[in-house]
PDB file of C-alpha atoms in Angstrom:
ATOM      1  CA  MET A 813      25.435 172.297  82.788  1.00  0.00           C
ATOM      2  CA  ASN A 814      27.962 170.387  85.117  1.00  0.00           C
ATOM      3  CA  GLY A 815      28.491 172.772  87.553  1.00  0.00           C
ATOM      4  CA  SER A 816      24.453 173.011  88.181  1.00  0.00           C
ATOM      5  CA  HIS A 817      23.508 173.521  91.498  1.00  0.00           C
ATOM      6  CA  ILE A 818      21.319 170.770  92.434  1.00  0.00           C
ATOM      7  CA  LEU A 819      18.876 170.383  95.293  1.00  0.00           C
ATOM      8  CA  VAL A 820      18.142 166.706  96.434  1.00  0.00           C
ATOM      9  CA  VAL A 821      14.420 166.684  99.147  1.00  0.00           C
ATOM     10  CA  ASP A 822      14.387 163.699 101.227  1.00  0.00           C
ATOM     11  CA  ASP A 823      13.686 162.486 105.003  1.00  0.00           C
ATOM     12  CA  ASP A 824      15.675 159.497 104.416  1.00  0.00           C
ATOM     13  CA  PRO A 825      18.769 160.632 104.624  1.00  0.00           C
ATOM     14  CA  ALA A 826      20.932 157.762 103.298  1.00  0.00           C
ATOM     15  CA  MET A 827      19.020 158.697  99.858  1.00  0.00           C
ATOM     16  CA  ARG A 828      19.557 161.761 100.344  1.00  0.00           C
ATOM     17  CA  ASP A 829      23.266 160.904 100.575  1.00  0.00           C
ATOM     18  CA  LEU A 830      23.093 159.090  97.303  1.00  0.00           C
ATOM     19  CA  ILE A 831      21.672 160.737  95.572  1.00  0.00           C
ATOM     20  CA  GLY A 832      23.313 163.801  96.659  1.00  0.00           C
ATOM     21  CA  THR A 833      26.752 162.356  96.283  1.00  0.00           C
ATOM     22  CA  TYR A 834      26.237 160.578  93.426  1.00  0.00           C
ATOM     23  CA  PHE A 835      25.877 163.768  91.729  1.00  0.00           C
ATOM     24  CA  ALA A 836      28.278 165.688  93.157  1.00  0.00           C
ATOM     25  CA  ASN A 837      30.424 163.112  92.168  1.00  0.00           C
ATOM     26  CA  ASN A 838      29.417 163.631  88.724  1.00  0.00           C
ATOM     27  CA  GLY A 839      30.421 167.004  88.701  1.00  0.00           C
ATOM     28  CA  TYR A 840      27.465 169.172  90.496  1.00  0.00           C
ATOM     29  CA  GLU A 841      27.553 171.022  93.298  1.00  0.00           C
ATOM     30  CA  VAL A 842      24.950 169.477  95.332  1.00  0.00           C
ATOM     31  CA  SER A 843      22.498 170.676  98.468  1.00  0.00           C
ATOM     32  CA  THR A 844      20.107 168.486 100.486  1.00  0.00           C
ATOM     33  CA  ALA A 845      17.080 169.295 102.708  1.00  0.00           C
ATOM     34  CA  PRO A 846      15.256 167.314 104.737  1.00  0.00           C
ATOM     35  CA  ASP A 847      11.766 169.209 104.768  1.00  0.00           C
ATOM     36  CA  GLY A 848       9.971 172.276 103.634  1.00  0.00           C
ATOM     37  CA  ALA A 849      11.256 174.792 106.312  1.00  0.00           C
ATOM     38  CA  ALA A 850      15.767 173.004 105.162  1.00  0.00           C
ATOM     39  CA  LEU A 851      14.209 173.526 101.083  1.00  0.00           C
ATOM     40  CA  LYS A 852      13.391 177.068 101.665  1.00  0.00           C
ATOM     41  CA  ARG A 853      16.315 177.819 103.189  1.00  0.00           C
ATOM     42  CA  VAL A 854      19.161 176.513 101.037  1.00  0.00           C
ATOM     43  CA  LEU A 855      16.453 178.531  98.041  1.00  0.00           C
ATOM     44  CA  ASN A 856      17.036 181.387  99.962  1.00  0.00           C
ATOM     45  CA  ALA A 857      20.778 181.874 100.532  1.00  0.00           C
ATOM     46  CA  ARG A 858      21.235 180.392  96.953  1.00  0.00           C
ATOM     47  CA  PRO A 859      18.513 179.582  93.608  1.00  0.00           C
ATOM     48  CA  ALA A 860      18.887 175.362  92.916  1.00  0.00           C
ATOM     49  CA  ASP A 861      19.097 174.719  88.907  1.00  0.00           C
ATOM     50  CA  LEU A 862      17.894 171.577  90.042  1.00  0.00           C
ATOM     51  CA  ILE A 863      15.029 170.400  92.537  1.00  0.00           C
ATOM     52  CA  ILE A 864      15.102 166.928  92.968  1.00  0.00           C
ATOM     53  CA  LEU A 865      12.153 166.228  95.509  1.00  0.00           C
ATOM     54  CA  ASP A 866      10.270 162.776  97.025  1.00  0.00           C
ATOM     55  CA  LEU A 867       7.171 163.302  97.356  1.00  0.00           C
ATOM     56  CA  GLN A 868       6.814 160.433  99.802  1.00  0.00           C
ATOM     57  CA  LEU A 869       8.120 162.552 103.171  1.00  0.00           C
ATOM     58  CA  ALA A 870       6.972 161.582 106.589  1.00  0.00           C
ATOM     59  CA  ARG A 871       5.752 164.582 107.806  1.00  0.00           C
ATOM     60  CA  GLU A 872       4.768 166.342 105.104  1.00  0.00           C
ATOM     61  CA  ASN A 873       2.322 166.091 101.845  1.00  0.00           C
ATOM     62  CA  GLY A 874       4.680 166.438  99.156  1.00  0.00           C
ATOM     63  CA  LEU A 875       2.137 167.836  96.577  1.00  0.00           C
ATOM     64  CA  ASP A 876       1.943 170.393  98.797  1.00  0.00           C
ATOM     65  CA  LEU A 877       5.634 171.273  98.668  1.00  0.00           C
ATOM     66  CA  MET A 878       5.077 170.602  95.030  1.00  0.00           C
ATOM     67  CA  ARG A 879       2.407 173.733  94.791  1.00  0.00           C
ATOM     68  CA  GLY A 880       5.019 176.102  97.008  1.00  0.00           C
ATOM     69  CA  ILE A 881       7.707 175.602  94.688  1.00  0.00           C
ATOM     70  CA  SER A 882       5.390 176.022  91.408  1.00  0.00           C
ATOM     71  CA  SER A 883       3.556 178.957  92.153  1.00  0.00           C
ATOM     72  CA  ASP A 884       7.610 180.608  93.987  1.00  0.00           C
ATOM     73  CA  SER A 885       9.702 179.989  91.240  1.00  0.00           C
ATOM     74  CA  GLN A 886       9.913 178.361  87.913  1.00  0.00           C
ATOM     75  CA  VAL A 887      13.097 176.426  89.259  1.00  0.00           C
ATOM     76  CA  PRO A 888      12.536 173.246  87.050  1.00  0.00           C
ATOM     77  CA  VAL A 889      11.394 169.608  89.691  1.00  0.00           C
ATOM     78  CA  ILE A 890      11.898 166.089  89.312  1.00  0.00           C
ATOM     79  CA  ILE A 891       9.656 164.212  91.684  1.00  0.00           C
ATOM     80  CA  ILE A 892      10.645 160.498  93.161  1.00  0.00           C
ATOM     81  CA  THR A 893       7.480 158.997  93.679  1.00  0.00           C
ATOM     82  CA  GLY A 894       7.313 155.314  96.115  1.00  0.00           C
ATOM     83  CA  GLN A 895       5.652 152.447  93.639  1.00  0.00           C
ATOM     84  CA  ARG A 896       3.901 152.947  90.226  1.00  0.00           C
ATOM     85  CA  ARG A 897       0.161 152.627  91.837  1.00  0.00           C
ATOM     86  CA  ASP A 898       0.814 156.256  92.677  1.00  0.00           C
ATOM     87  CA  GLU A 899       0.014 156.862  89.339  1.00  0.00           C
ATOM     88  CA  PRO A 900      -2.478 160.370  90.496  1.00  0.00           C
ATOM     89  CA  ASP A 901       0.056 161.922  92.633  1.00  0.00           C
ATOM     90  CA  ARG A 902       2.040 161.644  89.859  1.00  0.00           C
ATOM     91  CA  VAL A 903      -0.507 163.282  87.472  1.00  0.00           C
ATOM     92  CA  VAL A 904      -0.840 165.782  89.899  1.00  0.00           C
ATOM     93  CA  ALA A 905       2.278 166.658  90.680  1.00  0.00           C
ATOM     94  CA  LEU A 906       2.511 166.996  87.180  1.00  0.00           C
ATOM     95  CA  GLU A 907       0.059 169.372  87.216  1.00  0.00           C
ATOM     96  CA  LEU A 908       1.178 171.692  89.472  1.00  0.00           C
ATOM     97  CA  GLY A 909       4.142 171.959  87.178  1.00  0.00           C
ATOM     98  CA  ALA A 910       6.583 169.402  88.213  1.00  0.00           C
ATOM     99  CA  ASP A 911       9.016 167.923  84.853  1.00  0.00           C
ATOM    100  CA  ASP A 912       9.365 164.544  84.594  1.00  0.00           C
ATOM    101  CA  TYR A 913       8.963 162.283  87.708  1.00  0.00           C
ATOM    102  CA  VAL A 914      10.962 158.654  88.464  1.00  0.00           C
ATOM    103  CA  THR A 915       9.465 155.642  90.275  1.00  0.00           C
ATOM    104  CA  LYS A 916      11.007 153.570  92.747  1.00  0.00           C
ATOM    105  CA  PRO A 917      13.310 151.462  92.697  1.00  0.00           C
ATOM    106  CA  PHE A 918      14.920 153.687  90.747  1.00  0.00           C
ATOM    107  CA  SER A 919      19.186 153.559  88.883  1.00  0.00           C
ATOM    108  CA  LEU A 920      20.814 156.738  89.799  1.00  0.00           C
ATOM    109  CA  ARG A 921      22.101 156.434  85.708  1.00  0.00           C
ATOM    110  CA  GLU A 922      18.088 157.058  84.914  1.00  0.00           C
ATOM    111  CA  LEU A 923      18.129 160.049  87.460  1.00  0.00           C
ATOM    112  CA  MET A 924      21.313 161.955  86.060  1.00  0.00           C
ATOM    113  CA  ALA A 925      19.610 160.824  82.860  1.00  0.00           C
ATOM    114  CA  ARG A 926      16.192 162.758  83.419  1.00  0.00           C
ATOM    115  CA  ALA A 927      17.842 166.045  85.580  1.00  0.00           C
ATOM    116  CA  ARG A 928      20.140 166.569  82.295  1.00  0.00           C
ATOM    117  CA  ALA A 929      17.426 166.093  79.767  1.00  0.00           C
ATOM    118  CA  VAL A 930      15.323 168.721  82.154  1.00  0.00           C
ATOM    119  CA  LEU A 931      18.725 171.076  82.373  1.00  0.00           C
ATOM    120  CA  ARG A 932      18.872 170.474  78.465  1.00  0.00           C
ATOM    121  CA  ARG A 933      15.115 171.829  78.416  1.00  0.00           C
ATOM    122  CA  SER A 934      16.194 174.650  80.368  1.00  0.00           C
ATOM    123  CA  GLU A 935      19.031 175.952  78.848  1.00  0.00           C
ATOM    124  CA  ARG A 936      17.235 175.798  75.706  1.00  0.00           C
ATOM    125  CA  ALA A 937      14.364 177.737  76.524  1.00  0.00           C
ATOM    126  CA  ASP A 938      16.667 180.380  77.631  1.00  0.00           C
ATOM    127  CA  GLY A 939      19.272 180.228  75.218  1.00  0.00           C
ATOM    128  CA  ARG A 940      16.249 180.792  72.383  1.00  0.00           C
ATOM    129  CA  SER A 941      15.076 183.699  74.514  1.00  0.00           C
ATOM    130  CA  ARG A 942      18.929 184.774  74.465  1.00  0.00           C
ATOM    131  CA  GLU A 943      19.858 184.124  70.760  1.00  0.00           C
ATOM    132  CA  ILE A 944      17.180 183.655  68.841  1.00  0.00           C
ATOM    133  CA  GLN A 945      14.103 185.426  70.049  1.00  0.00           C
ATOM    134  CA  GLN A 946      15.956 188.024  71.417  1.00  0.00           C
ATOM    135  CA  ARG A 947      13.062 190.856  70.415  1.00  0.00           C
ATOM    136  CA  ILE A 948       9.685 188.329  70.143  1.00  0.00           C
ATOM    137  CA  ARG A 949       6.912 189.232  71.507  1.00  0.00           C
ATOM    138  CA  TYR A 950       3.158 187.033  71.104  1.00  0.00           C
ATOM    139  CA  ARG A 951       0.428 189.364  71.209  1.00  0.00           C
ATOM    140  CA  PHE A 952      -2.750 186.881  71.229  1.00  0.00           C
ATOM    141  CA  ALA A 953      -6.801 187.168  72.938  1.00  0.00           C
ATOM    142  CA  GLY A 954      -5.351 189.753  75.106  1.00  0.00           C
ATOM    143  CA  PHE A 955      -2.089 187.574  76.425  1.00  0.00           C
ATOM    144  CA  GLU A 956       1.506 189.260  75.263  1.00  0.00           C
ATOM    145  CA  LEU A 957       3.513 186.734  75.530  1.00  0.00           C
ATOM    146  CA  SER A 958       7.573 188.209  75.503  1.00  0.00           C
ATOM    147  CA  VAL A 959       9.879 185.469  74.791  1.00  0.00           C
ATOM    148  CA  ARG A 960      13.075 187.093  75.616  1.00  0.00           C
ATOM    149  CA  MET A 961      11.601 187.277  79.075  1.00  0.00           C
ATOM    150  CA  ARG A 962       9.722 184.054  79.128  1.00  0.00           C
ATOM    151  CA  ARG A 963       7.082 186.854  80.550  1.00  0.00           C
ATOM    152  CA  LEU A 964       3.337 186.237  79.632  1.00  0.00           C
ATOM    153  CA  THR A 965       0.892 188.912  80.221  1.00  0.00           C
ATOM    154  CA  SER A 966      -3.255 188.683  81.347  1.00  0.00           C
ATOM    155  CA  PRO A 967      -5.581 190.969  79.220  1.00  0.00           C
ATOM    156  CA  HIS A 968      -5.373 192.232  83.354  1.00  0.00           C
ATOM    157  CA  GLN A 969      -1.758 193.140  83.120  1.00  0.00           C
ATOM    158  CA  THR A 970      -1.316 190.185  85.534  1.00  0.00           C
ATOM    159  CA  LEU A 971       1.920 187.898  84.808  1.00  0.00           C
ATOM    160  CA  VAL A 972       1.149 184.181  84.220  1.00  0.00           C
ATOM    161  CA  LYS A 973       3.746 181.808  85.164  1.00  0.00           C
ATOM    162  CA  LEU A 974       4.862 179.896  83.004  1.00  0.00           C
ATOM    163  CA  THR A 975       7.255 176.079  83.716  1.00  0.00           C
ATOM    164  CA  VAL A 976       9.471 175.197  81.935  1.00  0.00           C
ATOM    165  CA  GLY A 977       6.817 172.712  80.051  1.00  0.00           C
ATOM    166  CA  GLU A 978       4.149 174.731  79.395  1.00  0.00           C
ATOM    167  CA  PHE A 979       6.527 177.999  78.206  1.00  0.00           C
ATOM    168  CA  ASN A 980       7.827 175.491  75.481  1.00  0.00           C
ATOM    169  CA  LEU A 981       4.288 174.360  74.134  1.00  0.00           C
ATOM    170  CA  LEU A 982       2.884 177.463  74.085  1.00  0.00           C
ATOM    171  CA  THR A 983       5.323 179.090  72.113  1.00  0.00           C
ATOM    172  CA  ALA A 984       5.035 176.180  69.931  1.00  0.00           C
ATOM    173  CA  PHE A 985       1.867 176.542  69.019  1.00  0.00           C
ATOM    174  CA  LEU A 986       2.493 180.481  68.865  1.00  0.00           C
ATOM    175  CA  ARG A 987       4.897 179.488  65.655  1.00  0.00           C
ATOM    176  CA  SER A 988       1.912 177.765  64.375  1.00  0.00           C
ATOM    177  CA  PRO A 989      -1.490 179.334  65.531  1.00  0.00           C
ATOM    178  CA  GLN A 990      -4.343 177.026  63.007  1.00  0.00           C
ATOM    179  CA  GLN A 991      -2.809 174.284  62.445  1.00  0.00           C
ATOM    180  CA  ILE A 992      -3.413 171.369  63.724  1.00  0.00           C
ATOM    181  CA  LEU A 993      -0.205 170.531  65.912  1.00  0.00           C
ATOM    182  CA  SER A 994      -0.270 166.230  66.414  1.00  0.00           C
ATOM    183  CA  ARG A 995       0.797 164.794  69.292  1.00  0.00           C
ATOM    184  CA  GLU A 996       5.079 163.930  68.165  1.00  0.00           C
ATOM    185  CA  GLN A 997       5.153 167.635  67.088  1.00  0.00           C
ATOM    186  CA  LEU A 998       4.377 168.775  70.786  1.00  0.00           C
ATOM    187  CA  ILE A 999       6.709 166.125  72.481  1.00  0.00           C
ATOM    188  CA  ALA A1000       9.488 167.364  70.481  1.00  0.00           C
ATOM    189  CA  ALA A1001       8.526 170.526  70.702  1.00  0.00           C
ATOM    190  CA  THR A1002       8.751 170.331  75.668  1.00  0.00           C
ATOM    191  CA  ARG A1003      10.918 167.798  74.792  1.00  0.00           C
ATOM    192  CA  MET A1004       8.944 165.370  77.406  1.00  0.00           C
ATOM    193  CA  HIS A1005      11.209 161.520  76.868  1.00  0.00           C
ATOM    194  CA  ASP A1006       8.578 159.755  79.724  1.00  0.00           C
ATOM    195  CA  GLU A1007       9.170 156.587  78.734  1.00  0.00           C
ATOM    196  CA  GLU A1008       5.103 155.166  79.566  1.00  0.00           C
ATOM    197  CA  VAL A1009       3.462 158.722  79.289  1.00  0.00           C
ATOM    198  CA  PHE A1010       4.081 159.881  76.067  1.00  0.00           C
ATOM    199  CA  ASP A1011       0.305 160.956  75.067  1.00  0.00           C
ATOM    200  CA  ARG A1012      -0.157 161.597  78.744  1.00  0.00           C
ATOM    201  CA  SER A1013       2.147 163.735  79.769  1.00  0.00           C
ATOM    202  CA  ILE A1014       0.921 166.183  76.575  1.00  0.00           C
ATOM    203  CA  ASP A1015      -2.698 165.950  77.992  1.00  0.00           C
ATOM    204  CA  VAL A1016      -0.760 167.475  81.280  1.00  0.00           C
ATOM    205  CA  LEU A1017       0.637 170.092  80.015  1.00  0.00           C
ATOM    206  CA  ILE A1018      -2.819 170.736  78.025  1.00  0.00           C
ATOM    207  CA  LEU A1019      -4.418 171.159  80.639  1.00  0.00           C
ATOM    208  CA  ARG A1020      -2.161 173.056  82.762  1.00  0.00           C
ATOM    209  CA  LEU A1021      -2.153 175.811  80.068  1.00  0.00           C
ATOM    210  CA  ARG A1022      -6.069 176.012  79.483  1.00  0.00           C
ATOM    211  CA  ARG A1023      -6.255 177.305  83.313  1.00  0.00           C
ATOM    212  CA  LYS A1024      -3.718 179.769  83.023  1.00  0.00           C
ATOM    213  CA  LEU A1025      -5.061 181.191  79.476  1.00  0.00           C
ATOM    214  CA  GLU A1026      -9.066 179.912  79.144  1.00  0.00           C
ATOM    215  CA  THR A1027     -11.770 181.784  80.711  1.00  0.00           C
ATOM    216  CA  ASP A1028     -13.626 178.254  81.089  1.00  0.00           C
ATOM    217  CA  PRO A1029     -11.182 175.205  80.817  1.00  0.00           C
ATOM    218  CA  SER A1030     -13.833 173.061  80.013  1.00  0.00           C
ATOM    219  CA  ASN A1031     -15.155 174.676  77.470  1.00  0.00           C
ATOM    220  CA  PRO A1032     -11.781 175.759  75.920  1.00  0.00           C
ATOM    221  CA  GLN A1033     -11.916 178.051  73.298  1.00  0.00           C
ATOM    222  CA  LEU A1034      -8.329 178.463  71.992  1.00  0.00           C
ATOM    223  CA  ILE A1035      -6.105 175.062  72.412  1.00  0.00           C
ATOM    224  CA  ARG A1036      -9.154 172.805  70.952  1.00  0.00           C
ATOM    225  CA  THR A1037      -8.587 168.934  70.703  1.00  0.00           C
ATOM    226  CA  GLU A1038      -8.729 167.788  67.288  1.00  0.00           C
ATOM    227  CA  ARG A1039      -9.614 164.055  68.563  1.00  0.00           C
ATOM    228  CA  GLY A1040      -7.489 161.850  67.282  1.00  0.00           C
ATOM    229  CA  VAL A1041      -4.536 164.193  65.621  1.00  0.00           C
ATOM    230  CA  GLY A1042      -3.516 166.071  68.206  1.00  0.00           C
ATOM    231  CA  TYR A1043      -4.416 170.041  68.916  1.00  0.00           C
ATOM    232  CA  LEU A1044      -4.862 173.302  67.574  1.00  0.00           C
ATOM    233  CA  PHE A1045      -4.532 176.602  68.995  1.00  0.00           C
ATOM    234  CA  GLN A1046      -7.125 178.607  67.020  1.00  0.00           C
ATOM    235  CA  ALA A1047      -6.388 182.954  68.644  1.00  0.00           C
ATOM    236  CA  ASP A1048      -5.542 185.299  66.035  1.00  0.00           C
ATOM    237  CA  VAL A1049      -1.527 185.052  66.532  1.00  0.00           C
ATOM    238  CA  GLU A1050       0.555 188.230  66.197  1.00  0.00           C
ATOM    239  CA  VAL A1051       3.983 189.341  66.360  1.00  0.00           C
ATOM    240  CA  VAL A1052       5.548 192.142  67.650  1.00  0.00           C
ATOM    241  CA  ARG A1053       9.501 192.609  67.146  1.00  0.00           C
TER     242      ARG A1053
END
């Protein structure tokens, strides 16, 4: 995990230097960027293993950058928000694909712990694909998920991009179709660890997944809510080896 490439995006030079130096001193390779243009230049030169993105940029909308990252790649993202009252921005960022967040003021040790956890989740997802389920594909409702490639194909044969959390959540459902999974089980499957909003984080992931799978996300037919209990994936699932 050490040696992973961390990209820090913040328009505050002092904050960029503080975070970058801390991660570099802990064995990570670090790049920094003050804005979206610099972020793209860094990513074009070398893919990142993790992006740490401050949403409160002076000249750009951090949510727009988050949206662009999610649409262009599957790199994990930790967002930094200014204050606890910025909850709407945090929720939107999670909906757009962010993997975790920290709120200012935060300790560098906490940020490091969260970064390591996100990198572990990403590595485990890749490891499961390579080592445990090399050849497995799941078919359901016209979709096909290749576990090895971490690639979801729609009934129209178009690629559906999934974040690490969405992939882990969908895989958990596909392994246990037509069974009620509790929030605790889904938390374990996605390896989310936010200390304040476990349930809401799962709900955000469910919402994001419904938007990608359901014809009408407001009237879901694949992922059903079992109120007070959890969620049930009610499609027939075929496992292809």
